[in-house]
PDB file of C-alpha atoms in Angstrom:
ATOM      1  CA  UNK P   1      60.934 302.459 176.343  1.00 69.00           C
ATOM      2  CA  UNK P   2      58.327 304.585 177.228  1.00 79.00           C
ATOM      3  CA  UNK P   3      58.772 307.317 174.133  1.00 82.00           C
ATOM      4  CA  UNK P   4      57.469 306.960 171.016  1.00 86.00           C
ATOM      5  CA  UNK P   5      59.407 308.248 168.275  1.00 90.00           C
ATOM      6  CA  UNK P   6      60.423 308.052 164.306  1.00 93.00           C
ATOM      7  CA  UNK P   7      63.606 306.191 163.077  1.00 93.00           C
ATOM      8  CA  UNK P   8      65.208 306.552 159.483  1.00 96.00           C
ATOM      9  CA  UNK P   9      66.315 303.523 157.416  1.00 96.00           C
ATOM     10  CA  UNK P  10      69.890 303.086 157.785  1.00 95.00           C
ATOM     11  CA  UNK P  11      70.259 302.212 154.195  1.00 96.00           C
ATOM     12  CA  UNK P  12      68.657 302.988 151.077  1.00 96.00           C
ATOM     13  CA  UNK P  13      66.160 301.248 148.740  1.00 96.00           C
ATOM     14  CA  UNK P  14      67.466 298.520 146.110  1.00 95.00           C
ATOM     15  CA  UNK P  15      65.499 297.449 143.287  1.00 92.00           C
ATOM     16  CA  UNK P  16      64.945 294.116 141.746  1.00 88.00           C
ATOM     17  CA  UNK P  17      67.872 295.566 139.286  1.00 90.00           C
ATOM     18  CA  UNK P  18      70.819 296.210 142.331  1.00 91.00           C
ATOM     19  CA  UNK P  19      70.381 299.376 141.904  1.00 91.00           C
ATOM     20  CA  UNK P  20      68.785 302.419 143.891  1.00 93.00           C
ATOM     21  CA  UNK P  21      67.248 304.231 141.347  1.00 91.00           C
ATOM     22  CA  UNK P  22      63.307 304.484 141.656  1.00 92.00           C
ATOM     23  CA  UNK P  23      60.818 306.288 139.273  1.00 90.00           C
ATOM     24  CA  UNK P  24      57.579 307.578 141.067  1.00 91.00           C
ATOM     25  CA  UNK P  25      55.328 305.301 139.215  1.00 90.00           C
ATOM     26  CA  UNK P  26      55.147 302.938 135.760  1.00 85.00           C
ATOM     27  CA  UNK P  27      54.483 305.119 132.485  1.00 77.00           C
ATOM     28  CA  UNK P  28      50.884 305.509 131.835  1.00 78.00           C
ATOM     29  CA  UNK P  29      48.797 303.352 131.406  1.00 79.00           C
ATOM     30  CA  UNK P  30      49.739 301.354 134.109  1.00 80.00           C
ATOM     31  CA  UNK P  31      51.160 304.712 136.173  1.00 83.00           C
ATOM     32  CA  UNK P  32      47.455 306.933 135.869  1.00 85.00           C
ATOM     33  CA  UNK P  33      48.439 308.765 139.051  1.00 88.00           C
ATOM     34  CA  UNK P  34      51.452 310.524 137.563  1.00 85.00           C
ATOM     35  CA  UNK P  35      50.110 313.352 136.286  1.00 83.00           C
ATOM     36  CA  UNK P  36      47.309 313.976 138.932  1.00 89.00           C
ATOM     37  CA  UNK P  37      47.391 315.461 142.896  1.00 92.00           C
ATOM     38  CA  UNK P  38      47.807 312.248 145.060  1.00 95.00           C
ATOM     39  CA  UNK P  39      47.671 313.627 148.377  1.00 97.00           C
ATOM     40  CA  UNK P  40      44.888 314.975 149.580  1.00 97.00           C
ATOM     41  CA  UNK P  41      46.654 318.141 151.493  1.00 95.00           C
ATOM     42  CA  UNK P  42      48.795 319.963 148.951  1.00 94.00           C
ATOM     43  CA  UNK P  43      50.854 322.518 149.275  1.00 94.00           C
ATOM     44  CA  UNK P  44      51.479 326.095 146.980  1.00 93.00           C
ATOM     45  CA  UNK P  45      55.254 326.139 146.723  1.00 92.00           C
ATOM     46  CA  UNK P  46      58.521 324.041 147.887  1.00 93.00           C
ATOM     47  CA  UNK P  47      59.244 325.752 151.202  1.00 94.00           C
ATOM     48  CA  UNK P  48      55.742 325.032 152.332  1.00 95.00           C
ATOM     49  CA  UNK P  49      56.827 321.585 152.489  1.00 95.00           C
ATOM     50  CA  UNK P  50      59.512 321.850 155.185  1.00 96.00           C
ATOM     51  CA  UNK P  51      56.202 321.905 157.424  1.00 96.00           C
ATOM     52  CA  UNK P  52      54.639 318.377 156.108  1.00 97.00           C
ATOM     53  CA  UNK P  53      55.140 315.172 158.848  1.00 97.00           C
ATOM     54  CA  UNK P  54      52.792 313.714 156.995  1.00 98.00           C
ATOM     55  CA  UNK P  55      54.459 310.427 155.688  1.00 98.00           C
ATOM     56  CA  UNK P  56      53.061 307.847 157.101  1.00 98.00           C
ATOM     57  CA  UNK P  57      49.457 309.206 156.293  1.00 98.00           C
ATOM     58  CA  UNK P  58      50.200 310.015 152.316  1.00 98.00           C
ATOM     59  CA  UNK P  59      52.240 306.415 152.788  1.00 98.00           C
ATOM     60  CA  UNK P  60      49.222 304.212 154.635  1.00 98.00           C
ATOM     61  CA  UNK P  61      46.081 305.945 154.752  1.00 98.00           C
ATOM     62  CA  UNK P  62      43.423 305.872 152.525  1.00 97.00           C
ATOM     63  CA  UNK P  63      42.559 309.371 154.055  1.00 97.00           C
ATOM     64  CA  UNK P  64      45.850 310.553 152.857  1.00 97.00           C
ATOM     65  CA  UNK P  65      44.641 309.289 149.260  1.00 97.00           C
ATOM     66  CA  UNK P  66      42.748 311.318 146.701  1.00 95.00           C
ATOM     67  CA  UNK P  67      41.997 308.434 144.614  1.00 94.00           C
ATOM     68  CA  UNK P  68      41.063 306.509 148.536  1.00 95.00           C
ATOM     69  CA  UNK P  69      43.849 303.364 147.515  1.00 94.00           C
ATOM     70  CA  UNK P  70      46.666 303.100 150.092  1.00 98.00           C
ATOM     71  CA  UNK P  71      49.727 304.148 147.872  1.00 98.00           C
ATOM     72  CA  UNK P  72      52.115 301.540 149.803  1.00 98.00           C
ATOM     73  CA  UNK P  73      50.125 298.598 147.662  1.00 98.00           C
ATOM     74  CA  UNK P  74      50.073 299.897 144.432  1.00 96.00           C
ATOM     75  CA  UNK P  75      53.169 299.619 142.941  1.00 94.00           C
ATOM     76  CA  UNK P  76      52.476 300.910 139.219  1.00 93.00           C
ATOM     77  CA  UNK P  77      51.204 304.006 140.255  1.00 93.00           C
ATOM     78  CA  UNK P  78      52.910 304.528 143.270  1.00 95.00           C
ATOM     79  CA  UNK P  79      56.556 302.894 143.157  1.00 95.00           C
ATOM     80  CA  UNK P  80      58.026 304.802 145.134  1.00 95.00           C
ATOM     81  CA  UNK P  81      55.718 304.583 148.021  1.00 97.00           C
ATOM     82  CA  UNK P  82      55.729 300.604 147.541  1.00 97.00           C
ATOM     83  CA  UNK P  83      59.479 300.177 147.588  1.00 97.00           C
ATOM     84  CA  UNK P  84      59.603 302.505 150.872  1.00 98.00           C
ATOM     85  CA  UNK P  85      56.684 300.403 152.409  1.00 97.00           C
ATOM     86  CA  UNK P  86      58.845 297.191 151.384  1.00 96.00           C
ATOM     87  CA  UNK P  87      61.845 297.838 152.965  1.00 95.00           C
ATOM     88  CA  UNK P  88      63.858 295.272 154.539  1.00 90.00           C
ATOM     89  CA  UNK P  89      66.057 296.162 157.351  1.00 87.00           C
ATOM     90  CA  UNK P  90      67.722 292.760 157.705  1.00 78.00           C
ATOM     91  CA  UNK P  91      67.137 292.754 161.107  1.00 74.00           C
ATOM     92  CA  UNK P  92      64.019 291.847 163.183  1.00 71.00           C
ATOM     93  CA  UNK P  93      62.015 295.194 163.739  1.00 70.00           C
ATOM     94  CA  UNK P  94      58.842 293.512 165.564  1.00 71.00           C
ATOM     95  CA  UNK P  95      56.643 295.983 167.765  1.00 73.00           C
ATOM     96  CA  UNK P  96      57.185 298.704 165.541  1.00 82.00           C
ATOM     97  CA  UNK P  97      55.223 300.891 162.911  1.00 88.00           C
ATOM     98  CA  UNK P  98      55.484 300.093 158.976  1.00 94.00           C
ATOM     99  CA  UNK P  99      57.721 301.819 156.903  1.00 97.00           C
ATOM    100  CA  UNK P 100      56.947 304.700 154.752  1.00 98.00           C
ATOM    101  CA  UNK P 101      58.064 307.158 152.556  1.00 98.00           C
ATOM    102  CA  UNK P 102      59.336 310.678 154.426  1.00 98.00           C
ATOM    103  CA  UNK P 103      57.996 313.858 154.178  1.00 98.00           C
ATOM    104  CA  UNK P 104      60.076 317.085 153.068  1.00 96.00           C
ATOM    105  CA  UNK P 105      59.189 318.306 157.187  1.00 97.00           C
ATOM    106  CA  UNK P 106      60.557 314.840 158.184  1.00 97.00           C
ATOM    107  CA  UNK P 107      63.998 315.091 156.310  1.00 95.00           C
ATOM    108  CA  UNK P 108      64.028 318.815 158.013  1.00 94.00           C
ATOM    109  CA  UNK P 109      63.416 316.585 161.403  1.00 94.00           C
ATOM    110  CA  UNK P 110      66.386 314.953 160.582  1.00 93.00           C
ATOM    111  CA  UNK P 111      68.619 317.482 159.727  1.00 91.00           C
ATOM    112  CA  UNK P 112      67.736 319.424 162.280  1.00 92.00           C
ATOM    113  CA  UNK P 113      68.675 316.895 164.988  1.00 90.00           C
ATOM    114  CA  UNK P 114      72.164 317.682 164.343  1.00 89.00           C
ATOM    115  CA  UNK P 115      72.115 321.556 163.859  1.00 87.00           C
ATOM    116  CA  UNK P 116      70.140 324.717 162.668  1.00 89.00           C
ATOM    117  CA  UNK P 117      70.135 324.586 158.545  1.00 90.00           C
ATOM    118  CA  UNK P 118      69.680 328.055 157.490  1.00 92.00           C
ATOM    119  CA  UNK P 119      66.808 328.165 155.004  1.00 93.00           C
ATOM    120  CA  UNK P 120      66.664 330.152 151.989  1.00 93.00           C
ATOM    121  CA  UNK P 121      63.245 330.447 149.420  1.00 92.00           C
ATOM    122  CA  UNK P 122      65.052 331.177 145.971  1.00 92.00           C
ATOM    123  CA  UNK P 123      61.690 330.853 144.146  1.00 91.00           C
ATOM    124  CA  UNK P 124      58.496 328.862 144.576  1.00 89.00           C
ATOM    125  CA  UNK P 125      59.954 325.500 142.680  1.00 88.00           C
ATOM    126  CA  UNK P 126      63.893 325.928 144.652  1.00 91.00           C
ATOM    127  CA  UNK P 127      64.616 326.210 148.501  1.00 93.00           C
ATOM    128  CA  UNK P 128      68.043 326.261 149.764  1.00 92.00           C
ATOM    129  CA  UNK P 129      69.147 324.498 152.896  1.00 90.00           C
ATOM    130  CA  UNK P 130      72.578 325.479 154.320  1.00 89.00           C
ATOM    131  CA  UNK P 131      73.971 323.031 156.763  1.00 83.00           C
ATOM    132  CA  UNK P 132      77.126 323.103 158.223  1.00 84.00           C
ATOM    133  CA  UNK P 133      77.484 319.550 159.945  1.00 84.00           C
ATOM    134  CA  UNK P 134      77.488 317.251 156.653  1.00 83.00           C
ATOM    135  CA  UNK P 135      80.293 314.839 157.769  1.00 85.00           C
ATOM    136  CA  UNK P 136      78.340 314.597 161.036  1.00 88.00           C
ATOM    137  CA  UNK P 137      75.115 313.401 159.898  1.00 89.00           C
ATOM    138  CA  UNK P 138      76.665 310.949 157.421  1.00 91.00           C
ATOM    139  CA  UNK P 139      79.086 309.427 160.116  1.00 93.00           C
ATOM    140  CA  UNK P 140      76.006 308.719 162.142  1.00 93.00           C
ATOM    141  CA  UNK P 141      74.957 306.890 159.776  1.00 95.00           C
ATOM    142  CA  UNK P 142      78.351 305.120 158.404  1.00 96.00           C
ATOM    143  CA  UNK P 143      79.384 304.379 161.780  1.00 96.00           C
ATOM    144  CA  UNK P 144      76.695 302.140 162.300  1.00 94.00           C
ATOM    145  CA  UNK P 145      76.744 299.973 158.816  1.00 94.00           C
ATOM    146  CA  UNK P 146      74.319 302.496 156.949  1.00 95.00           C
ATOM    147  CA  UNK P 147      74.537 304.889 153.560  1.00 94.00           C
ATOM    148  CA  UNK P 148      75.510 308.154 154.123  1.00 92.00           C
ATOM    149  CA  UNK P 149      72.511 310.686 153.471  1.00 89.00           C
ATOM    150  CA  UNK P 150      74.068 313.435 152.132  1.00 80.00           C
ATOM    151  CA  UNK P 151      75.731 312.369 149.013  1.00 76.00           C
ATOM    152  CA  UNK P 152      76.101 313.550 145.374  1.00 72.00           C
ATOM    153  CA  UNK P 153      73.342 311.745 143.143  1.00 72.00           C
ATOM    154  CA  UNK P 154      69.732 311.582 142.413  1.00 80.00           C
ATOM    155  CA  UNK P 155      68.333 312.955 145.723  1.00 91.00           C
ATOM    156  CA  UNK P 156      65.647 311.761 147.819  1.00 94.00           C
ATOM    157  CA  UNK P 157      61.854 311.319 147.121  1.00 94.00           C
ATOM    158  CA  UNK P 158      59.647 312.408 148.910  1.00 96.00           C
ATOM    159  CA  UNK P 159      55.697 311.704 150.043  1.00 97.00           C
ATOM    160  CA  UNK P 160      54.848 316.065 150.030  1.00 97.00           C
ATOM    161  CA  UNK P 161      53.253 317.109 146.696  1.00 95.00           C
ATOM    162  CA  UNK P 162      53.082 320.579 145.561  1.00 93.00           C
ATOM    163  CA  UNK P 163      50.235 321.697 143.208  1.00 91.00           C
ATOM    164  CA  UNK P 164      51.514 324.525 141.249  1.00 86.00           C
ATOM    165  CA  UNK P 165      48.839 326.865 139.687  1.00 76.00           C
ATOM    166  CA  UNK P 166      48.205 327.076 136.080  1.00 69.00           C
ATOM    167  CA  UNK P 167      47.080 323.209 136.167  1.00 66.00           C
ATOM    168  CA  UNK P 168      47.913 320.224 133.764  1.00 67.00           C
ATOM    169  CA  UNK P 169      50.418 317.612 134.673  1.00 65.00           C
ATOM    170  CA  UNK P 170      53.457 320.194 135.048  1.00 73.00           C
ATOM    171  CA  UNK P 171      51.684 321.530 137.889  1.00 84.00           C
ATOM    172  CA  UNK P 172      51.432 318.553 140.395  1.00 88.00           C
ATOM    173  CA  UNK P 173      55.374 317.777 141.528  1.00 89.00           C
ATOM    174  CA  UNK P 174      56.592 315.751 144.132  1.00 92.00           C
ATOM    175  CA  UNK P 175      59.343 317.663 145.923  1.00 92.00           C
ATOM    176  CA  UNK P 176      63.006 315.830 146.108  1.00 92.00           C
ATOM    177  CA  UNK P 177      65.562 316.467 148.398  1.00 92.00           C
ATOM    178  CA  UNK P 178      69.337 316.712 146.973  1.00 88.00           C
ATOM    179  CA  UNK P 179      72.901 317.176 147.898  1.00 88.00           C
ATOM    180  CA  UNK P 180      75.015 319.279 145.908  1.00 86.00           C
ATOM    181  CA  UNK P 181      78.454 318.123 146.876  1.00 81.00           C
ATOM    182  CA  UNK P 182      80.088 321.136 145.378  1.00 82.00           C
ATOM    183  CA  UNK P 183      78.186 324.443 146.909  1.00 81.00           C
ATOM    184  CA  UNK P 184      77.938 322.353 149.948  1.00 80.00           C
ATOM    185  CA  UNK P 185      73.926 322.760 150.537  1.00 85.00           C
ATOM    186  CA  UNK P 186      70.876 320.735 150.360  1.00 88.00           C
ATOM    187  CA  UNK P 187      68.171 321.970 147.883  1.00 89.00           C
ATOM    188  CA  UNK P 188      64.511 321.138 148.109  1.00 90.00           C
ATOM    189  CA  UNK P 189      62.952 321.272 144.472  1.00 85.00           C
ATOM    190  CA  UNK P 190      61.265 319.646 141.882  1.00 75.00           C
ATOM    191  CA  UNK P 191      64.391 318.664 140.352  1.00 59.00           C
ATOM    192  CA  UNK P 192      62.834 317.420 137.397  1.00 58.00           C
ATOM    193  CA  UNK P 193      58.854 316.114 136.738  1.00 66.00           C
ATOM    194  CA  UNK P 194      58.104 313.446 138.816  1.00 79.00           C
ATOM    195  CA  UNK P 195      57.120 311.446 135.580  1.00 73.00           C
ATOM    196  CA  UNK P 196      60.550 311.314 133.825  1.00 73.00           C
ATOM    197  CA  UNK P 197      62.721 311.249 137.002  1.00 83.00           C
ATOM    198  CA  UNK P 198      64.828 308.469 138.995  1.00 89.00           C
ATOM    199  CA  UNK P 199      65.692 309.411 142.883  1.00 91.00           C
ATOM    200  CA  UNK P 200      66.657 307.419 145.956  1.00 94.00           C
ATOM    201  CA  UNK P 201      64.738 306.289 149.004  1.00 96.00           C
ATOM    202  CA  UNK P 202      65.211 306.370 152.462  1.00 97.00           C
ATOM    203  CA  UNK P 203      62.197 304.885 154.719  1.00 98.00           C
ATOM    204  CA  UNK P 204      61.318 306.515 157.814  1.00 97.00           C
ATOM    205  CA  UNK P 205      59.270 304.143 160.757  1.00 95.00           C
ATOM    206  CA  UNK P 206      57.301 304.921 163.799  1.00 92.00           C
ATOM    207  CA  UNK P 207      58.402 302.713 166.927  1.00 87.00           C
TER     208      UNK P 207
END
């Protein structure tokens, strides 16, 4: 009672559809902000983003904007960060922060609440996270009613944004966190461009 601290959602996102696929944002023209740098702190390469716990600013804050709207309200441009801002627990979650959409650092939080990943930089688009208590970290999480979090499938978004040189829309990716069920690893990348991709959510809150 007299902490403060960060909680993860114990489920994932669902859409309007049932499902728990999201895109980043609607196909241009309504999505403008797929193709440009969002955030207003960017970072050079993927492992640079195992540092950001930044979410609730890219999430909330106009400061955290470049284009000064609060992502969580736009939800053409910014689906993602809507549908994490949206979330609804099913249980009463008064005097507590607002949902948001995690950080890569904040996923790392996570992880590393349960042991030491050790982290590998394959390249500036791939980093490799070895973690050796996978069963543990999902039974926290089935145990009490939620989706596991390390699963086959999409992967996670994320709120970090890398801004690759060599410019045009190839070079601003949001990072995504995945599972690969059969090497047994997490992998930070961009997986595929933001634009043309479907991943999960899992909202993060401040109590």
């Amino acid at each position: 009672n007299t902490e403060e601290g960060t909680a993860v959602a114990l489920k994932d996102c669902v859409n309007q559809g049932g499902t728990k696929e999201f895109v980043y944002g609607s196909f241009p023209p309504a999505g403008t902000r797929l193709f440009k740098k969002n955030n207003t702190s960017n970072y050079p390469d993927m492992a640079s983003t195992l540092n950001d716990v930044d979410g609730y600013k890219w999430t909330w804050e106009t400061a955290g904007s470049e284009d000064g709207t609060v992502k969580a309200n736009d939800n053409n441009n910014y689906t993602c960060f809507y549908a994490a801002a949206n979330y609804k627990p099913g249980v009463d979650t008064q005097n507590i922060g607002k949902w948001y959409l995690p950080a890569m650092g904040e996923f790392k939080q996570l992880i590393v609440c349960y042991g030491t990943p050790t982290i590998t930089m394959i390249n500036k688009y791939n980093v490799e996270l070895k973690f050796d208590y996978i069963n543990l970290i999902n039974k926290a999480f089935t145990d009490a009613g939620g989706d596991a979090i390390s699963v086959s499938g999409q992967g996670y978004w994320t709120s970090s944004e890398v801004v690759f040189s060599g410019g045009g829309w190839a070079s601003n990716q949001t990072p995504i966190l995945y599972y690969d069920t059969i090497r047994k690893k997490y992998f930070v990348d961009q997986y595929n461009a933001r634009h043309n991709n479907t991943c999960y959510i899992r909202p993060f809150i401040h109590f």
